[in-house]
Structures are given as C-alpha cells and as structure tokens.
Amino acid sequence: MKKIYIILGIVIALLGACWGICYHIFHVRHMPFQFVCTMAMVGNDIAPLTFYDAPTKERFLFWVYDHQISDGLPPLIENPDLSSFDFEKYDYLLFKGKKLKDLTYSPWLTHTEDAICSHEDARTPLISILEDASLDTLYIYRIAKTDKFRPAGP
C-alpha cells in the first residue's frame, strides 16, 4: 500500500511540473501601455514598417525625420514638439496608421511571431495587436522604461 502512495505522489508531482512548464511557455502576458497622442503625418510614407520603438529623443527623431530623409522620403512629421515627452521614465512606441489594441509576450509568441533569432537580440519581443486607423496619422503610446523588451522582428 505504501508503494501505491509513493507512485501516486510521483505521478502527481510530474503532472504538476508538466502543467507548470506548459503554463510558463503558453501563457500570454500583457504589457501595460498608455496612449499619449496622435500626430498628423506630413509625408505619404509607403515604407512597410508600421511599428517603431523610440526609447530616446534621438531615436524618436530618427524614425520620424532622419530615417525618412535618408530613404529619400519626406519626413513623417515636420518639427515634432517633444517637450511633454519623458524619455527618462518611458519608452515610446510609434504606429503609422494603426491603433494599438494590446501588447503581449510569452515564450510561445516569441517562437511563433518573431522573425529575429534569439541569439541576435536576447530581449523578449513585444507582440503588438493592432487595428487599422487613419493612414495619415502617427499613433504614439508609452510603456515603462525597461531593457527587457524589444519590438518584434519583421
């Protein structure tokens, strides 16, 4: 009778461990974000990227101005006013013509939704769930500053 309890205990422990591993891998976590503002885009940009990560003021200006000019496109925004942005506390996410519905992450989503190999950038990718919106508008959101996350690959 004692052997049955030991075997039953081992089976329950193994099932619990399997459940815990599966939960860790497949459970989708949600990253809190806040809507900041919209900015009307000046240029009619045809670049395929819709999601830009702007953790610094320089990176923000690169995406809306310098990157566009270097690609021979008009800037997205002429002279953006960034005085109300706090780049020390927040990372900013820019979406061209799309509204952010949810930001998620999990090991399974990393495996299925991210095109960047983990050895290239070990940070966890944030998978954005978007809905179509005004094509000539830049939607800006913010998340708490962290080095743990990065945008998902193309």
PDB file of C-alpha atoms in Angstrom:
ATOM      1  CA  MET A   1       0.000   0.000   0.000  1.00  0.00           C
ATOM      2  CA  LYS A   2       2.890   2.349   0.769  1.00  0.00           C
ATOM      3  CA  LYS A   3       4.286   1.856  -2.786  1.00  0.00           C
ATOM      4  CA  ILE A   4       0.984   2.985  -4.310  1.00  0.00           C
ATOM      5  CA  TYR A   5       1.113   6.264  -2.369  1.00  0.00           C
ATOM      6  CA  ILE A   6       4.712   6.855  -3.411  1.00  0.00           C
ATOM      7  CA  ILE A   7       3.916   6.158  -7.080  1.00  0.00           C
ATOM      8  CA  LEU A   8       0.776   8.303  -6.869  1.00  0.00           C
ATOM      9  CA  GLY A   9       2.836  11.139  -5.327  1.00  0.00           C
ATOM     10  CA  ILE A  10       5.433  10.908  -8.095  1.00  0.00           C
ATOM     11  CA  VAL A  11       2.744  10.914 -10.796  1.00  0.00           C
ATOM     12  CA  ILE A  12       1.050  13.980  -9.253  1.00  0.00           C
ATOM     13  CA  ALA A  13       4.423  15.778  -8.956  1.00  0.00           C
ATOM     14  CA  LEU A  14       5.245  15.024 -12.611  1.00  0.00           C
ATOM     15  CA  LEU A  15       1.821  16.207 -13.772  1.00  0.00           C
ATOM     16  CA  GLY A  16       2.225  19.393 -11.733  1.00  0.00           C
ATOM     17  CA  ALA A  17       5.664  20.019 -13.219  1.00  0.00           C
ATOM     18  CA  CYS A  18       4.334  19.448 -16.761  1.00  0.00           C
ATOM     19  CA  TRP A  19       1.452  21.836 -16.101  1.00  0.00           C
ATOM     20  CA  GLY A  20       3.843  24.480 -14.733  1.00  0.00           C
ATOM     21  CA  ILE A  21       6.150  24.235 -17.734  1.00  0.00           C
ATOM     22  CA  CYS A  22       3.254  24.417 -20.194  1.00  0.00           C
ATOM     23  CA  TYR A  23       1.777  27.392 -18.327  1.00  0.00           C
ATOM     24  CA  HIS A  24       5.097  29.230 -18.463  1.00  0.00           C
ATOM     25  CA  ILE A  25       5.539  28.587 -22.196  1.00  0.00           C
ATOM     26  CA  PHE A  26       1.999  29.154 -23.491  1.00  0.00           C
ATOM     27  CA  HIS A  27       0.524  31.701 -21.068  1.00  0.00           C
ATOM     28  CA  VAL A  28       0.217  35.071 -22.843  1.00  0.00           C
ATOM     29  CA  ARG A  29       1.231  38.007 -20.668  1.00  0.00           C
ATOM     30  CA  HIS A  30       0.046  41.549 -21.298  1.00  0.00           C
ATOM     31  CA  MET A  31       2.288  44.603 -21.173  1.00  0.00           C
ATOM     32  CA  PRO A  32       0.527  47.720 -19.846  1.00  0.00           C
ATOM     33  CA  PHE A  33       0.704  50.737 -22.137  1.00  0.00           C
ATOM     34  CA  GLN A  34      -0.745  54.250 -22.277  1.00  0.00           C
ATOM     35  CA  PHE A  35      -1.951  56.242 -25.246  1.00  0.00           C
ATOM     36  CA  VAL A  36      -0.018  59.522 -25.473  1.00  0.00           C
ATOM     37  CA  CYS A  37      -1.195  61.377 -28.558  1.00  0.00           C
ATOM     38  CA  THR A  38      -1.564  61.379 -32.301  1.00  0.00           C
ATOM     39  CA  MET A  39       0.431  63.420 -34.771  1.00  0.00           C
ATOM     40  CA  ALA A  40      -0.633  64.146 -38.330  1.00  0.00           C
ATOM     41  CA  MET A  41       1.933  62.799 -40.765  1.00  0.00           C
ATOM     42  CA  VAL A  42       3.154  65.216 -43.410  1.00  0.00           C
ATOM     43  CA  GLY A  43       4.673  62.704 -45.803  1.00  0.00           C
ATOM     44  CA  ASN A  44       2.747  59.978 -47.557  1.00  0.00           C
ATOM     45  CA  ASP A  45       5.082  57.213 -46.421  1.00  0.00           C
ATOM     46  CA  ILE A  46       4.996  53.888 -48.245  1.00  0.00           C
ATOM     47  CA  ALA A  47       7.606  52.091 -46.130  1.00  0.00           C
ATOM     48  CA  PRO A  48       6.405  48.660 -44.970  1.00  0.00           C
ATOM     49  CA  LEU A  49       7.231  49.183 -41.280  1.00  0.00           C
ATOM     50  CA  THR A  50       4.347  50.352 -39.118  1.00  0.00           C
ATOM     51  CA  PHE A  51       5.912  49.958 -35.647  1.00  0.00           C
ATOM     52  CA  TYR A  52       8.873  51.939 -34.335  1.00  0.00           C
ATOM     53  CA  ASP A  53      10.479  51.758 -30.906  1.00  0.00           C
ATOM     54  CA  ALA A  54      11.690  55.119 -29.590  1.00  0.00           C
ATOM     55  CA  PRO A  55      13.399  54.786 -26.176  1.00  0.00           C
ATOM     56  CA  THR A  56      15.237  58.107 -26.603  1.00  0.00           C
ATOM     57  CA  LYS A  57      14.514  61.506 -28.100  1.00  0.00           C
ATOM     58  CA  GLU A  58      17.219  60.920 -30.703  1.00  0.00           C
ATOM     59  CA  ARG A  59      15.636  57.615 -31.735  1.00  0.00           C
ATOM     60  CA  PHE A  60      12.208  59.259 -31.960  1.00  0.00           C
ATOM     61  CA  LEU A  61      13.586  61.970 -34.245  1.00  0.00           C
ATOM     62  CA  PHE A  62      15.447  59.350 -36.278  1.00  0.00           C
ATOM     63  CA  TRP A  63      12.235  57.454 -37.049  1.00  0.00           C
ATOM     64  CA  VAL A  64      10.053  60.454 -37.875  1.00  0.00           C
ATOM     65  CA  TYR A  65      12.646  62.557 -39.682  1.00  0.00           C
ATOM     66  CA  ASP A  66      16.214  61.315 -40.330  1.00  0.00           C
ATOM     67  CA  HIS A  67      15.302  57.779 -41.437  1.00  0.00           C
ATOM     68  CA  GLN A  68      12.760  59.104 -43.895  1.00  0.00           C
ATOM     69  CA  ILE A  69      15.194  61.629 -45.385  1.00  0.00           C
ATOM     70  CA  SER A  70      17.941  59.001 -45.758  1.00  0.00           C
ATOM     71  CA  ASP A  71      15.479  56.744 -47.641  1.00  0.00           C
ATOM     72  CA  GLY A  72      14.562  59.610 -49.994  1.00  0.00           C
ATOM     73  CA  LEU A  73      11.078  60.014 -48.472  1.00  0.00           C
ATOM     74  CA  PRO A  74       9.526  63.117 -46.962  1.00  0.00           C
ATOM     75  CA  PRO A  75       9.681  63.284 -43.156  1.00  0.00           C
ATOM     76  CA  LEU A  76       6.717  61.835 -41.295  1.00  0.00           C
ATOM     77  CA  ILE A  77       6.420  64.876 -39.054  1.00  0.00           C
ATOM     78  CA  GLU A  78       7.942  68.334 -39.508  1.00  0.00           C
ATOM     79  CA  ASN A  79       9.372  69.754 -36.259  1.00  0.00           C
ATOM     80  CA  PRO A  80       7.637  67.474 -33.727  1.00  0.00           C
ATOM     81  CA  ASP A  81       7.049  69.046 -30.307  1.00  0.00           C
ATOM     82  CA  LEU A  82       8.542  66.586 -27.806  1.00  0.00           C
ATOM     83  CA  SER A  83       8.540  68.881 -24.769  1.00  0.00           C
ATOM     84  CA  SER A  84       5.840  66.851 -22.976  1.00  0.00           C
ATOM     85  CA  PHE A  85       7.601  63.511 -23.557  1.00  0.00           C
ATOM     86  CA  ASP A  86       9.563  61.986 -20.660  1.00  0.00           C
ATOM     87  CA  PHE A  87      12.245  59.789 -22.227  1.00  0.00           C
ATOM     88  CA  GLU A  88      13.832  59.017 -18.852  1.00  0.00           C
ATOM     89  CA  LYS A  89      10.759  57.229 -17.455  1.00  0.00           C
ATOM     90  CA  TYR A  90       9.121  55.861 -20.618  1.00  0.00           C
ATOM     91  CA  ASP A  91       9.832  54.133 -23.903  1.00  0.00           C
ATOM     92  CA  TYR A  92       7.625  55.331 -26.739  1.00  0.00           C
ATOM     93  CA  LEU A  93       6.025  53.181 -29.413  1.00  0.00           C
ATOM     94  CA  LEU A  94       5.074  54.743 -32.739  1.00  0.00           C
ATOM     95  CA  PHE A  95       2.494  53.204 -35.066  1.00  0.00           C
ATOM     96  CA  LYS A  96       1.812  54.551 -38.555  1.00  0.00           C
ATOM     97  CA  GLY A  97      -1.867  54.329 -39.444  1.00  0.00           C
ATOM     98  CA  LYS A  98      -2.624  51.696 -36.787  1.00  0.00           C
ATOM     99  CA  LYS A  99      -4.077  51.809 -33.276  1.00  0.00           C
ATOM    100  CA  LEU A 100      -2.604  49.591 -30.599  1.00  0.00           C
ATOM    101  CA  LYS A 101      -5.113  47.195 -29.057  1.00  0.00           C
ATOM    102  CA  ASP A 102      -2.775  45.038 -26.966  1.00  0.00           C
ATOM    103  CA  LEU A 103       0.908  44.345 -26.264  1.00  0.00           C
ATOM    104  CA  THR A 104       1.656  40.733 -25.397  1.00  0.00           C
ATOM    105  CA  TYR A 105       4.617  38.439 -24.832  1.00  0.00           C
ATOM    106  CA  SER A 106       5.330  34.814 -23.986  1.00  0.00           C
ATOM    107  CA  PRO A 107       7.941  32.201 -24.955  1.00  0.00           C
ATOM    108  CA  TRP A 108       5.468  30.665 -27.398  1.00  0.00           C
ATOM    109  CA  LEU A 109       4.715  34.005 -29.078  1.00  0.00           C
ATOM    110  CA  THR A 110       8.444  34.649 -29.309  1.00  0.00           C
ATOM    111  CA  HIS A 111       8.803  31.357 -31.158  1.00  0.00           C
ATOM    112  CA  THR A 112       5.830  31.818 -33.488  1.00  0.00           C
ATOM    113  CA  GLU A 113       5.534  35.592 -34.068  1.00  0.00           C
ATOM    114  CA  ASP A 114       9.107  36.885 -34.015  1.00  0.00           C
ATOM    115  CA  ALA A 115      11.401  36.790 -37.037  1.00  0.00           C
ATOM    116  CA  ILE A 116      14.590  37.688 -35.162  1.00  0.00           C
ATOM    117  CA  CYS A 117      16.746  34.841 -33.885  1.00  0.00           C
ATOM    118  CA  SER A 118      17.179  34.864 -30.112  1.00  0.00           C
ATOM    119  CA  HIS A 119      20.985  34.966 -30.411  1.00  0.00           C
ATOM    120  CA  GLU A 120      20.758  38.277 -32.303  1.00  0.00           C
ATOM    121  CA  ASP A 121      18.817  40.029 -29.546  1.00  0.00           C
ATOM    122  CA  ALA A 122      18.058  38.143 -26.347  1.00  0.00           C
ATOM    123  CA  ARG A 123      15.425  40.594 -25.135  1.00  0.00           C
ATOM    124  CA  THR A 124      11.796  39.477 -25.146  1.00  0.00           C
ATOM    125  CA  PRO A 125       9.830  40.697 -28.174  1.00  0.00           C
ATOM    126  CA  LEU A 126       6.605  42.592 -27.614  1.00  0.00           C
ATOM    127  CA  ILE A 127       3.935  41.354 -29.976  1.00  0.00           C
ATOM    128  CA  SER A 128       1.599  44.190 -30.920  1.00  0.00           C
ATOM    129  CA  ILE A 129      -2.031  43.570 -31.773  1.00  0.00           C
ATOM    130  CA  LEU A 130      -3.207  46.410 -33.998  1.00  0.00           C
ATOM    131  CA  GLU A 131      -6.352  47.677 -35.653  1.00  0.00           C
ATOM    132  CA  ASP A 132      -6.466  49.787 -38.792  1.00  0.00           C
ATOM    133  CA  ALA A 133      -6.974  53.502 -38.327  1.00  0.00           C
ATOM    134  CA  SER A 134      -6.317  56.740 -40.179  1.00  0.00           C
ATOM    135  CA  LEU A 135      -3.464  56.195 -42.651  1.00  0.00           C
ATOM    136  CA  ASP A 136      -2.135  59.736 -42.301  1.00  0.00           C
ATOM    137  CA  THR A 137      -1.808  59.652 -38.509  1.00  0.00           C
ATOM    138  CA  LEU A 138       1.051  58.579 -36.255  1.00  0.00           C
ATOM    139  CA  TYR A 139      -0.262  56.989 -33.032  1.00  0.00           C
ATOM    140  CA  ILE A 140       2.068  57.294 -30.057  1.00  0.00           C
ATOM    141  CA  TYR A 141       1.958  55.088 -26.946  1.00  0.00           C
ATOM    142  CA  ARG A 142       4.279  54.736 -23.978  1.00  0.00           C
ATOM    143  CA  ILE A 143       5.412  51.906 -21.722  1.00  0.00           C
ATOM    144  CA  ALA A 144       7.537  51.977 -18.594  1.00  0.00           C
ATOM    145  CA  LYS A 145      11.230  52.173 -19.480  1.00  0.00           C
ATOM    146  CA  THR A 146      12.838  48.745 -19.491  1.00  0.00           C
ATOM    147  CA  ASP A 147      15.667  46.881 -21.190  1.00  0.00           C
ATOM    148  CA  LYS A 148      13.788  43.575 -21.018  1.00  0.00           C
ATOM    149  CA  PHE A 149      11.655  44.101 -24.153  1.00  0.00           C
ATOM    150  CA  ARG A 150      12.160  44.933 -27.818  1.00  0.00           C
ATOM    151  CA  PRO A 151       9.881  45.234 -30.833  1.00  0.00           C
ATOM    152  CA  ALA A 152       9.129  42.005 -32.674  1.00  0.00           C
ATOM    153  CA  GLY A 153      11.040  41.318 -35.864  1.00  0.00           C
ATOM    154  CA  PRO A 154       9.532  41.874 -39.286  1.00  0.00           C
TER     155      PRO A 154
END
